[in-house]
Every structure is written in structure tokens, then in C-alpha cells.
Amino acid sequence: MTHDIERIQALGALADQHVLPRHIPKPPAQLPAMPAPAPQAAPTEAISLVDTAGAAGDAWPELVPLPEDTSDTTPPAPFPFAALGPLLGAAAQAIAQDVQAPDAMAGGSVLAAASLAVQPLADVVLPHGKACPLSLYLVTSGSSGDRKSAVDDVACMEIARRKQEQSRQHHHAMQAYQQEQASHKKGDPEPQEPMMKSLTVGNATVEGVARLLRGQSSVGVFSAEGGEVLGGHSMKEVNRMGAMAFFLKGWSAETLDVMRGGTGYSSLLGRRIALHIMVQPLLLRALLSDPLADGQGFLARCLIAQPQTLAGTRFYNGHNPMESPAVLAYAHRMGQLLDTRPELWPTGDGYELKPKRLPLDPDARTLWVAFYNAVEAQQADGQELEQARAFASKAAEQAARIAAIIALFNNPQAVAVDVLAMDGAIGLVNFYLTEHVRLMGTGKQAQTDKRLRALWDWMQEQGAIVQQKDILQRCPNPIRKLKAQGIKPLLEQLGQRGYIRALGAGWEVRHVD
């Protein structure tokens, strides 16, 4: 522990210097540097878009191609199984190996199932006193044949077992209710229809989830076919804003208010929602480009991964993942946690949770603060996470949630989050932060490259000469928002690459086949 304390103190010192500790994301490799541009005359104005006047008809310089969009081709980092801890990590790795499924798919399924198991039991307390639920939202992409359902079947086998029992109990309760209705006499108390209970739900509307939560404290929105969720009734254009708002409240454990004709008004306190949907790459791209999902903050709360397919390498191994010692140990602990009765508010509605508060121990606290500060430094203007602030700003809270999940899974009687759980959680958030930047294209270089291509595409549509006033007033809105000071470097890069050249008060556009 002395060694650990010294390492924590060193990390704290690194944070003070804005140096990233081991698990904090490093900027991705930059594209090869372009050839140095030819010297140009000094600008006459600090924010002038045109620095020099060219001569139409002069020979164009050699064309330096624009960088390609590599967001879909850059390989993902390996999923850090060890960061999940001895029980969760070993089980996830065994599932990935025995099912022969992508690593982040197995890791995400196990992490989501663990979140569902512990979210009714505790809240994690951040160093500044805020209590946060242990609910996680995960979105994992996989192609057809990547064995999404097979992974979920193993990761959620204890959940499925209890769902079957809930279904049987509801069936018998409905039979008794129907018999009571048949024998009901005038003046007798009206029989109450039993409420359906289910640990998880896949193809469900927001109203359906709220209806379930009237009779239970916690639910998981889990689906190996995420199109059921993203393409369902609640996510249709007319309902999307309300559905997103509902799930945002669920992530933060806020009061869930639902008002619908027929079902009436629901105000649900102390409920918890975990989410894991596995989607096709096409659906993931649609979600990532959805301005509502991005603008409302839904994507910023999701841990998103798109691992590489293993198709072509999955030769028969004869392994039964249900018999793996690591999976059996994981399932046993899942059963213990799912069978633990959560504490409820005595003055609540019978389902309002009163989770125990799980603080960070001193070493975990020091490590968390170092991580918080380092990620914050990377969100400054010009830094790697500038364009990923929405997600990055929640990275430290995500780490605390995951650390508490790991701590409780390792020891259901834990009274604090230990430093090893926090260290692992930071590794996991580092992985998902890297995936977010990769898939969203929000890294500094990726964002610049995207803007370069968008500006060039627009300029080609305007004709041979484009006036600088038109660029300021009519170019694509994401670029126009940069104003003259932000647009000028993009124009300079296009000029240096030989796509445009200054001509009077505008730019001559090169014809490129």
C-alpha cells in the first residue's frame, strides 16, 4: 500500500502540472505533416481571409490530397478486461474467448449486467459530496453474425432466470385475480390487478418502462437487437424529444414524470434505469449523427464502442461458456446481488429506493481528482478533447460509477470505493473516451479534417470564384460559426494544398476531376 500511496501522490503532482496519468487518454497519432507552404506576404489585417492576390491563369501547384475520414477505419483499442476486476474481468474475457465474440461486446454486456445488479443497492459519493446512481448506459455496435445474442445470453443468464420466475409468478397472480373477479359480489372490495414485473425489457416504449417502474424499483433496458429500441414507437420523430428526456432523467436518477392518456400521470421517485443496446453499425452511425441525441446530451451519457468483427477467425473450439469457472463465479455473485433486498424509503410508495452511500476511500479520492483535473485540462481550447467536451465533462463521474460497481461486485459489503477499483474504472473510461473520439470524429485533428472537406465541397459548388463575404455569410453553418478568425486557417490549408488561391477579394477555386 505504501507503493500505491506513493503512486497516487505522484499522480496528484502530475495533475497539478496538467500531465496525463497512465490511464488518461493520450492524443491519437496525427496525420503526416504537409509539405511546408511557400512563403506568403504578411497579412494586412489580423483576421483577413485573403492574404495575397493571385493571378488567374497561372499554373497551379502540385495538389496535396485532403486527409480521408478515418473514423470508421481507425482500429479500436483492445478492451481492458483486467480493469473490470477479478470477477467481472475474468468472466468477460472468458465469454469473449468461448463465444468467440468481439472483446468490447463481451465487456460491455458484463458491465451493463453488473450495473443493473447493483444500481438499487448504492449510490457513489463524489469528493465534493454529490451522490450519483450506479446506472450505466452502454451502446455497443456489432454486425450480423458477431454473436450479440450469444454474448448477452451468457452475461445475463442469472437475470434471465429471475425474469422467468417473475413471469411465472405473474401468471399465477393473474389467474387468482381472474378467479376473484369472477366471484366478486356487489359490495365486496374491488380486486386489484397484479402488476407485471420484469428485471429487463427490450422492445418497450417509454410509457411501458414507466408502467413497469410503478411496481418495481429498478429496470434494465437491454436489447441485443437495438433497432427495437432506437426504431421503436418512443423514438419516432414526434416522440423522440420526450423519450430522450425520459432517459436523461433515468441516468441521473431524477424523478420520472410521465403523463399519457389512458395511463394517467406517473411521478416516480427513487427509481433506477440501466441501458445496454447492441446495434448494427448502420444504426450506430445514424445515432451518432442524430443532432437531437447529441444536442440533448444522450450521447454524452453513453459508453459507446464498436469493436472489430472476428468473422473469418472463429474456428470451432467446442467450448461451452456456461461451464467456464470464471463465468460460473460471476453468475454466482450476480445471483447474490440480484437477491439482495434494497433499502426503501419507509414513507415512499413501496418502491422508492434509499440506496446506501458509498464514498471514495482517501487513495481512490486522490486518484479520481487527478483524473478529473487531467481530463479537464484536455478540454481547453485547442486541446484534444475540445470538441468532445460534452462526453469528457462526464468522464470523471462515469469513472466513479464504474468504480463503485466494481467494488460492490468484488465485495457486496463494501463501505467505500477502493483505489484498485478506481484505477480499473479510469482505465475503462479511458477506453470509452478513446472510442467516443474515434467514432464521433471529435478529436482535434479529425474535426479540422472534417471542416476542411466540408468547406472545400461547398466552395466547389459556388463556381470558379468565391468572394470572402460569401464565405463568411453563406458557408456551412458549423464552419460559419467559427467566424473569420476560425475560417482563415482552413482557407490557408486549402491554399497550401493547392485547392484554392487568393484572387483579389476572393478565392479562385481549382477544378478537380
Coordinates of C-alpha atoms in Angstrom, one line a residue:
M1 CA 0.0 0.0 0.0
T2 CA 3.0 2.3 0.6
H3 CA 3.8 1.9 -3.1
D4 CA 0.2 2.6 -4.0
I5 CA 0.2 5.8 -1.9
E6 CA 3.4 7.0 -3.5
R7 CA 2.0 6.4 -6.9
I8 CA -1.2 8.3 -6.0
Q9 CA 0.8 11.2 -4.7
A10 CA 2.8 11.2 -8.0
L11 CA -0.4 11.2 -10.0
G12 CA -1.7 14.1 -7.9
A13 CA 1.5 16.0 -8.8
L14 CA 1.1 15.2 -12.4
A15 CA -2.5 16.5 -12.4
D16 CA -1.2 19.8 -10.9
Q17 CA 1.1 20.1 -13.9
H18 CA -1.7 19.1 -16.4
V19 CA 0.2 15.9 -17.3
L20 CA -1.9 12.9 -18.0
P21 CA -1.6 9.9 -15.7
R22 CA -1.3 6.4 -17.1
H23 CA -5.0 5.8 -17.8
I24 CA -5.9 9.2 -19.2
P25 CA -6.3 9.3 -23.0
K26 CA -3.4 10.4 -25.0
P27 CA -4.0 12.3 -28.2
P28 CA -4.1 10.0 -31.2
A29 CA -1.4 10.0 -33.8
Q30 CA -1.6 13.0 -36.1
L31 CA -1.7 12.7 -39.8
P32 CA 1.6 13.1 -41.6
A33 CA 2.7 16.7 -41.8
M34 CA 2.0 18.5 -45.1
P35 CA 4.9 20.0 -47.1
A36 CA 5.7 23.4 -45.8
P37 CA 3.9 26.1 -47.8
A38 CA 5.7 28.6 -49.9
P39 CA 6.3 31.9 -48.1
Q40 CA 3.5 34.4 -48.4
A41 CA 3.2 38.1 -47.9
A42 CA 2.3 39.3 -44.4
P43 CA -1.5 39.8 -43.8
T44 CA -2.7 43.4 -43.8
E45 CA -5.4 42.6 -41.2
A46 CA -5.3 40.2 -38.3
I47 CA -8.5 38.4 -39.4
S48 CA -8.3 39.0 -43.2
L49 CA -9.4 35.9 -45.1
V50 CA -7.2 36.8 -48.1
D51 CA -3.6 37.4 -47.5
T52 CA -2.3 37.8 -51.1
A53 CA -3.7 38.4 -54.5
G54 CA -3.2 35.7 -57.1
A55 CA -3.2 35.9 -60.8
A56 CA -5.9 33.8 -62.6
G57 CA -4.4 31.6 -65.3
D58 CA -1.1 30.9 -63.5
A59 CA -0.1 27.3 -63.2
W60 CA -1.5 25.6 -60.1
P61 CA 1.0 24.0 -57.6
E62 CA 1.0 20.3 -57.0
L63 CA -2.2 19.1 -55.3
V64 CA -1.8 17.7 -51.8
P65 CA -4.9 15.5 -51.2
L66 CA -7.2 16.2 -48.4
P67 CA -7.0 13.7 -45.5
E68 CA -9.5 10.9 -45.6
D69 CA -12.2 10.4 -43.0
T70 CA -10.6 7.7 -40.9
S71 CA -13.3 7.5 -38.1
D72 CA -14.6 4.2 -39.5
T73 CA -11.2 2.7 -40.4
T74 CA -9.1 3.5 -37.4
P75 CA -8.9 0.3 -35.4
P76 CA -10.3 0.4 -31.8
A77 CA -8.1 -0.1 -28.8
P78 CA -8.3 -3.5 -27.1
F79 CA -10.9 -3.7 -24.4
P80 CA -9.2 -3.6 -20.9
F81 CA -10.6 -6.8 -19.3
A82 CA -8.3 -6.6 -16.3
A83 CA -9.7 -3.2 -15.4
L84 CA -13.0 -4.8 -14.6
G85 CA -11.5 -6.6 -11.6
P86 CA -11.1 -10.3 -10.9
L87 CA -14.7 -11.4 -11.1
L88 CA -16.1 -9.2 -13.9
G89 CA -12.9 -9.1 -15.9
A90 CA -12.3 -12.8 -15.9
A91 CA -15.9 -13.5 -16.9
A92 CA -16.0 -11.0 -19.7
Q93 CA -12.7 -12.4 -21.1
A94 CA -14.0 -16.0 -20.9
I95 CA -17.2 -15.0 -22.7
A96 CA -15.3 -13.3 -25.4
Q97 CA -13.0 -16.3 -25.9
D98 CA -15.5 -19.1 -25.6
V99 CA -18.3 -17.4 -27.6
Q100 CA -15.6 -16.0 -30.0
A101 CA -17.2 -12.6 -29.9
P102 CA -15.6 -9.1 -30.1
D103 CA -13.9 -8.0 -26.8
A104 CA -15.9 -4.8 -26.1
M105 CA -19.1 -6.6 -26.8
A106 CA -18.5 -9.1 -24.0
G107 CA -17.0 -6.4 -21.8
G108 CA -20.0 -4.1 -22.3
S109 CA -22.6 -6.9 -21.7
V110 CA -20.9 -7.9 -18.4
L111 CA -20.5 -4.3 -17.2
A112 CA -24.2 -3.4 -18.1
A113 CA -25.4 -6.5 -16.2
A114 CA -23.3 -5.6 -13.2
S115 CA -24.8 -2.1 -13.3
L116 CA -28.3 -3.5 -13.2
A117 CA -27.5 -5.8 -10.3
V118 CA -26.0 -3.1 -8.0
Q119 CA -27.9 0.1 -9.0
P120 CA -30.7 -0.5 -6.5
L121 CA -28.2 -1.0 -3.6
A122 CA -25.9 2.0 -3.5
D123 CA -25.0 5.5 -4.8
V124 CA -21.4 6.6 -5.2
V125 CA -20.5 9.8 -3.4
L126 CA -18.1 12.1 -5.2
P127 CA -15.4 14.0 -3.3
H128 CA -17.5 17.2 -3.4
G129 CA -20.4 15.4 -1.8
K130 CA -22.7 14.7 -4.8
A131 CA -24.3 11.3 -4.7
C132 CA -24.6 9.6 -8.2
P133 CA -26.5 6.5 -9.1
L134 CA -24.7 3.4 -10.4
S135 CA -26.7 3.3 -13.6
L136 CA -24.8 3.0 -16.8
Y137 CA -25.9 3.5 -20.4
L138 CA -23.9 1.4 -22.9
V139 CA -24.2 1.2 -26.7
T140 CA -22.2 -1.5 -28.5
S141 CA -22.1 -2.0 -32.2
G142 CA -21.7 -5.3 -34.0
S143 CA -22.5 -6.6 -37.4
S144 CA -24.9 -9.5 -38.2
G145 CA -23.2 -12.7 -37.1
D146 CA -21.0 -11.1 -34.5
R147 CA -22.9 -13.2 -31.8
K148 CA -24.5 -10.3 -30.0
S149 CA -27.3 -12.5 -28.6
A150 CA -25.0 -15.3 -27.7
V151 CA -22.9 -12.9 -25.6
D152 CA -26.0 -11.4 -23.9
D153 CA -27.3 -14.9 -23.1
V154 CA -24.3 -15.7 -21.1
A155 CA -23.8 -12.3 -19.4
C156 CA -27.4 -12.1 -18.5
M157 CA -28.2 -15.8 -17.6
E158 CA -29.0 -15.0 -13.9
I159 CA -31.1 -12.1 -15.0
A160 CA -33.0 -14.3 -17.4
R161 CA -33.5 -16.9 -14.7
R162 CA -35.2 -14.4 -12.5
K163 CA -37.2 -13.0 -15.3
Q164 CA -38.7 -16.4 -15.9
E165 CA -39.6 -16.7 -12.3
Q166 CA -41.2 -13.2 -12.4
S167 CA -43.3 -14.3 -15.4
R168 CA -44.5 -17.5 -13.7
Q169 CA -45.4 -15.5 -10.6
H170 CA -47.4 -13.0 -12.7
H171 CA -49.2 -15.8 -14.5
H172 CA -50.4 -17.3 -11.2
A173 CA -51.3 -13.9 -9.8
M174 CA -53.4 -13.2 -12.9
Q175 CA -55.2 -16.5 -12.5
A176 CA -56.0 -15.7 -8.9
Y177 CA -57.2 -12.2 -9.9
Q178 CA -59.4 -13.5 -12.6
Q179 CA -61.0 -16.0 -10.2
E180 CA -61.5 -13.3 -7.7
Q181 CA -63.2 -11.1 -10.4
A182 CA -65.5 -14.0 -11.4
S183 CA -66.6 -14.5 -7.8
H184 CA -66.8 -10.8 -7.0
K185 CA -70.1 -9.7 -5.4
K186 CA -71.6 -6.3 -5.1
G187 CA -70.2 -4.5 -2.1
D188 CA -67.0 -6.6 -2.0
P189 CA -63.7 -4.7 -2.3
E190 CA -62.7 -4.4 -5.9
P191 CA -59.9 -6.8 -6.7
Q192 CA -56.6 -5.2 -7.7
E193 CA -55.0 -6.4 -10.9
P194 CA -51.4 -7.6 -10.3
M195 CA -48.6 -5.5 -11.9
M196 CA -46.2 -7.2 -14.2
K197 CA -42.6 -7.2 -13.0
S198 CA -39.5 -7.8 -15.2
L199 CA -35.8 -7.1 -14.5
T200 CA -35.2 -6.1 -18.1
V201 CA -37.2 -5.1 -21.1
G202 CA -36.2 -4.8 -24.7
N203 CA -38.8 -3.6 -27.2
A204 CA -40.6 -1.2 -24.9
T205 CA -41.9 2.3 -25.1
V206 CA -41.1 5.0 -22.5
E207 CA -44.6 4.5 -21.3
G208 CA -44.0 0.8 -20.9
V209 CA -40.9 1.4 -18.9
A210 CA -42.7 3.8 -16.7
R211 CA -45.5 1.4 -16.2
L212 CA -43.1 -1.3 -15.1
L213 CA -41.4 1.1 -12.7
R214 CA -44.8 1.7 -11.0
G215 CA -44.4 -1.7 -9.5
Q216 CA -40.6 -2.1 -9.1
S217 CA -37.6 -0.1 -8.2
S218 CA -35.1 -0.9 -11.0
V219 CA -35.1 -2.0 -14.6
G220 CA -32.7 -2.6 -17.4
V221 CA -33.4 -1.6 -21.0
F222 CA -31.4 -4.4 -22.6
S223 CA -31.6 -5.5 -26.2
A224 CA -29.2 -7.5 -28.4
E225 CA -31.2 -6.1 -31.3
G226 CA -31.0 -2.3 -30.6
G227 CA -33.2 -1.5 -33.5
E228 CA -36.1 -2.5 -31.3
V229 CA -35.3 0.4 -29.0
L230 CA -33.9 3.0 -31.5
G231 CA -36.6 2.3 -34.1
G232 CA -39.5 1.8 -31.7
H233 CA -42.5 4.0 -31.1
S234 CA -40.9 6.2 -28.5
M235 CA -38.0 7.0 -30.8
K236 CA -40.1 8.1 -33.8
E237 CA -39.7 11.7 -34.8
V238 CA -42.8 13.0 -33.0
N239 CA -41.8 11.3 -29.7
R240 CA -38.0 11.5 -29.7
M241 CA -37.5 14.6 -27.6
G242 CA -39.7 13.3 -24.8
A243 CA -38.1 9.8 -24.9
M244 CA -34.6 11.3 -24.8
A245 CA -35.6 13.5 -21.8
F246 CA -37.0 10.4 -20.0
F247 CA -33.8 8.5 -20.4
L248 CA -31.7 11.5 -19.4
K249 CA -33.6 11.7 -16.1
G250 CA -33.2 8.0 -15.7
W251 CA -29.4 8.3 -16.0
S252 CA -29.4 10.9 -13.3
A253 CA -31.9 9.1 -11.1
E254 CA -34.3 12.2 -11.2
T255 CA -38.0 12.0 -10.7
L256 CA -39.6 10.3 -13.7
D257 CA -42.7 12.2 -14.7
V258 CA -44.9 10.6 -17.4
M259 CA -48.3 11.9 -18.5
R260 CA -50.3 9.9 -21.1
G261 CA -53.9 9.4 -21.9
G262 CA -55.3 6.2 -20.6
T263 CA -52.5 5.5 -18.1
G264 CA -52.7 8.9 -16.3
Y265 CA -49.9 10.8 -14.6
S266 CA -46.9 9.0 -13.1
S267 CA -44.4 10.6 -10.8
L268 CA -41.8 8.0 -9.9
L269 CA -39.2 8.7 -7.2
G270 CA -36.1 6.7 -6.4
R271 CA -36.1 4.5 -9.5
R272 CA -33.0 3.3 -11.4
I273 CA -32.6 2.5 -15.1
A274 CA -29.6 0.7 -16.7
L275 CA -29.3 0.5 -20.5
H276 CA -27.4 -1.7 -22.9
I277 CA -28.4 -1.9 -26.6
M278 CA -26.4 -3.7 -29.3
V279 CA -26.8 -2.2 -32.7
Q280 CA -25.8 -2.7 -36.3
P281 CA -23.0 -0.3 -37.5
L282 CA -25.5 1.4 -39.8
L283 CA -27.8 2.2 -36.8
L284 CA -24.9 3.4 -34.7
R285 CA -23.8 5.8 -37.5
A286 CA -27.4 7.1 -37.6
L287 CA -27.4 7.6 -33.8
L288 CA -24.0 9.3 -33.7
S289 CA -25.2 11.8 -36.4
D290 CA -28.5 12.5 -34.8
P291 CA -28.5 16.2 -33.7
L292 CA -31.2 15.6 -31.1
A293 CA -29.3 12.7 -29.4
D294 CA -26.2 14.8 -29.4
G295 CA -27.8 18.2 -28.6
Q296 CA -29.9 16.8 -25.7
G297 CA -26.9 15.1 -24.2
F298 CA -28.0 11.5 -24.6
L299 CA -24.8 10.5 -26.5
A300 CA -22.7 12.3 -23.8
R301 CA -24.0 9.8 -21.2
C302 CA -23.5 6.7 -23.3
L303 CA -20.4 4.5 -23.2
I304 CA -20.1 3.6 -26.9
A305 CA -17.9 1.0 -28.6
Q306 CA -17.6 -0.5 -32.0
P307 CA -15.1 -3.4 -31.8
Q308 CA -13.7 -5.2 -34.9
T309 CA -15.5 -8.3 -36.1
L310 CA -13.9 -11.7 -35.6
A311 CA -15.6 -13.1 -38.7
G312 CA -13.2 -15.4 -40.5
T313 CA -11.2 -16.3 -37.4
R314 CA -13.8 -18.1 -35.3
F315 CA -12.9 -21.8 -35.9
Y316 CA -14.8 -24.4 -33.9
N317 CA -13.5 -24.6 -30.3
G318 CA -16.1 -26.8 -28.6
H319 CA -16.2 -24.6 -25.5
N320 CA -19.4 -24.1 -23.5
P321 CA -19.2 -20.7 -21.9
M322 CA -21.9 -21.6 -19.4
E323 CA -19.4 -24.2 -17.9
S324 CA -16.4 -21.8 -17.6
P325 CA -15.3 -21.4 -13.9
A326 CA -14.9 -17.7 -14.4
V327 CA -18.5 -17.4 -15.8
L328 CA -19.9 -19.6 -13.0
A329 CA -18.2 -17.4 -10.3
Y330 CA -19.6 -14.3 -12.0
A331 CA -23.1 -15.8 -12.2
H332 CA -23.0 -16.8 -8.5
R333 CA -22.1 -13.2 -7.5
M334 CA -24.8 -11.9 -9.8
G335 CA -27.3 -14.1 -8.1
Q336 CA -26.3 -12.9 -4.7
L337 CA -26.6 -9.2 -5.7
L338 CA -29.9 -9.7 -7.5
D339 CA -31.3 -11.5 -4.4
T340 CA -30.3 -8.7 -2.1
R341 CA -33.3 -6.7 -0.9
P342 CA -32.6 -3.0 -1.4
E343 CA -33.4 -0.5 1.2
L344 CA -36.6 1.6 0.6
W345 CA -37.9 4.9 1.9
P346 CA -40.4 4.0 4.6
T347 CA -42.7 6.9 3.6
G348 CA -42.4 6.2 -0.1
D349 CA -44.7 4.3 -2.5
G350 CA -43.2 0.9 -1.6
Y351 CA -40.6 1.0 -4.4
E352 CA -38.7 4.3 -3.8
L353 CA -35.1 3.3 -3.3
K354 CA -33.0 4.6 -0.4
P355 CA -29.5 3.3 -1.6
K356 CA -26.6 3.3 0.8
R357 CA -24.0 6.0 0.2
L358 CA -20.6 4.6 -1.0
P359 CA -17.8 7.2 -0.6
L360 CA -14.3 7.0 -2.2
D361 CA -11.5 6.0 0.2
P362 CA -8.7 8.5 0.5
D363 CA -6.4 6.9 -2.1
A364 CA -9.3 6.4 -4.5
R365 CA -10.3 10.1 -4.0
T366 CA -6.8 11.3 -4.8
L367 CA -6.7 9.2 -8.0
W368 CA -10.1 10.4 -9.0
V369 CA -9.2 14.1 -8.5
A370 CA -6.0 13.6 -10.6
F371 CA -8.1 12.0 -13.4
Y372 CA -10.7 14.8 -13.2
N373 CA -8.1 17.5 -13.5
A374 CA -6.2 15.9 -16.4
V375 CA -9.4 15.4 -18.5
E376 CA -10.5 18.9 -17.7
A377 CA -7.2 20.2 -19.0
Q378 CA -7.7 18.4 -22.2
Q379 CA -11.0 20.2 -22.8
A380 CA -9.4 23.6 -23.2
D381 CA -9.5 25.5 -26.5
G382 CA -7.0 23.9 -28.9
Q383 CA -6.6 20.7 -26.8
E384 CA -7.5 17.2 -28.0
L385 CA -10.9 17.0 -26.2
E386 CA -12.1 20.5 -27.1
Q387 CA -14.8 19.1 -29.5
A388 CA -15.7 16.2 -27.1
R389 CA -16.5 18.3 -24.1
A390 CA -20.0 17.0 -23.6
F391 CA -18.8 13.5 -23.1
A392 CA -15.4 14.4 -21.5
S393 CA -17.1 16.5 -18.9
K394 CA -18.9 13.4 -17.6
A395 CA -15.8 11.1 -17.7
A396 CA -14.9 11.5 -14.0
E397 CA -18.5 10.8 -12.9
Q398 CA -18.6 7.7 -15.2
A399 CA -15.3 6.6 -13.6
A400 CA -16.8 6.9 -10.1
R401 CA -19.9 5.0 -11.1
I402 CA -17.9 2.2 -12.6
A403 CA -15.5 2.0 -9.7
A404 CA -18.4 1.6 -7.3
I405 CA -19.9 -1.1 -9.4
I406 CA -16.6 -3.0 -9.5
A407 CA -16.1 -2.5 -5.7
L408 CA -19.6 -3.9 -4.9
F409 CA -19.2 -6.8 -7.3
N410 CA -16.0 -7.7 -5.6
N411 CA -17.4 -7.3 -2.2
P412 CA -21.2 -6.7 -1.7
Q413 CA -20.5 -5.5 1.9
A414 CA -18.1 -2.8 0.7
V415 CA -18.5 0.5 2.6
A416 CA -16.2 2.6 0.3
V417 CA -14.7 2.5 -3.2
D418 CA -11.0 1.3 -3.0
V419 CA -8.1 2.6 -5.1
L420 CA -7.8 -0.6 -7.2
A421 CA -11.5 -0.3 -8.3
M422 CA -10.9 3.3 -9.1
D423 CA -7.8 2.6 -11.1
G424 CA -9.6 0.0 -13.1
A425 CA -12.6 2.3 -13.7
I426 CA -10.3 5.0 -15.0
G427 CA -8.9 2.5 -17.5
L428 CA -12.3 1.6 -18.7
V429 CA -13.4 5.3 -19.1
N430 CA -10.1 5.9 -20.9
F431 CA -11.1 3.1 -23.4
Y432 CA -14.6 4.5 -23.9
L433 CA -13.3 8.1 -24.2
T434 CA -10.9 7.0 -26.9
E435 CA -13.8 5.2 -28.7
H436 CA -16.0 8.3 -28.4
V437 CA -13.4 10.4 -30.0
R438 CA -12.7 7.8 -32.7
L439 CA -16.4 7.2 -33.6
M440 CA -17.7 10.7 -33.3
G441 CA -14.7 12.2 -35.1
T442 CA -14.4 14.8 -32.3
G443 CA -10.6 14.7 -31.9
K444 CA -8.9 18.0 -32.8
Q445 CA -7.3 16.8 -36.0
A446 CA -10.4 14.8 -37.1
Q447 CA -12.6 17.9 -36.5
T448 CA -10.2 20.0 -38.6
D449 CA -10.1 17.5 -41.4
K450 CA -13.9 17.3 -41.4
R451 CA -14.2 21.0 -41.7
L452 CA -11.7 21.2 -44.5
R453 CA -13.6 18.7 -46.5
A454 CA -16.9 20.4 -45.8
L455 CA -15.6 23.9 -46.8
W456 CA -14.0 22.5 -50.0
D457 CA -17.2 20.7 -51.0
W458 CA -19.1 23.9 -50.5
M459 CA -16.7 26.1 -52.4
Q460 CA -16.7 23.8 -55.4
E461 CA -20.5 24.2 -55.6
Q462 CA -20.2 28.1 -55.7
G463 CA -18.3 28.4 -59.0
A464 CA -14.8 29.4 -60.1
I465 CA -14.5 32.5 -57.8
V466 CA -15.8 32.7 -54.3
Q467 CA -15.9 36.1 -52.5
Q468 CA -14.8 36.2 -49.0
K469 CA -18.0 37.9 -47.9
D470 CA -19.9 34.9 -49.2
I471 CA -17.7 32.6 -47.2
L472 CA -18.5 34.5 -44.0
Q473 CA -22.2 34.7 -44.7
R474 CA -23.1 31.5 -46.6
C475 CA -20.7 28.7 -45.9
P476 CA -22.0 25.6 -44.0
N477 CA -23.2 26.6 -40.5
P478 CA -20.7 24.6 -38.4
I479 CA -17.9 26.5 -40.3
R480 CA -19.7 29.8 -40.3
K481 CA -19.9 29.7 -36.5
L482 CA -16.0 29.8 -36.4
K483 CA -16.2 33.4 -37.8
A484 CA -13.3 34.9 -39.7
Q485 CA -10.6 34.0 -37.2
G486 CA -11.5 30.3 -37.4
I487 CA -12.2 30.2 -41.1
K488 CA -8.9 31.8 -42.1
P489 CA -6.7 28.8 -41.1
L490 CA -9.0 26.4 -43.1
L491 CA -8.7 28.6 -46.2
E492 CA -4.9 28.8 -45.7
Q493 CA -4.7 25.0 -45.5
L494 CA -6.8 24.6 -48.7
G495 CA -4.5 27.1 -50.4
Q496 CA -1.4 25.3 -49.2
R497 CA -2.7 22.1 -50.6
G498 CA -3.4 23.7 -54.0
Y499 CA -7.2 23.6 -53.9
I500 CA -7.8 27.4 -53.9
R501 CA -5.7 30.5 -54.3
A502 CA -6.3 34.1 -53.4
L503 CA -7.6 36.4 -56.1
G504 CA -8.5 40.0 -55.2
A505 CA -11.2 40.0 -52.6
G506 CA -11.9 36.3 -53.0
W507 CA -10.6 32.9 -53.8
E508 CA -10.2 31.1 -57.1
V509 CA -11.4 27.5 -56.9
R510 CA -9.4 24.8 -58.7
H511 CA -11.3 22.5 -60.9
V512 CA -10.5 19.0 -59.7
D513 CA -11.8 15.9 -61.6

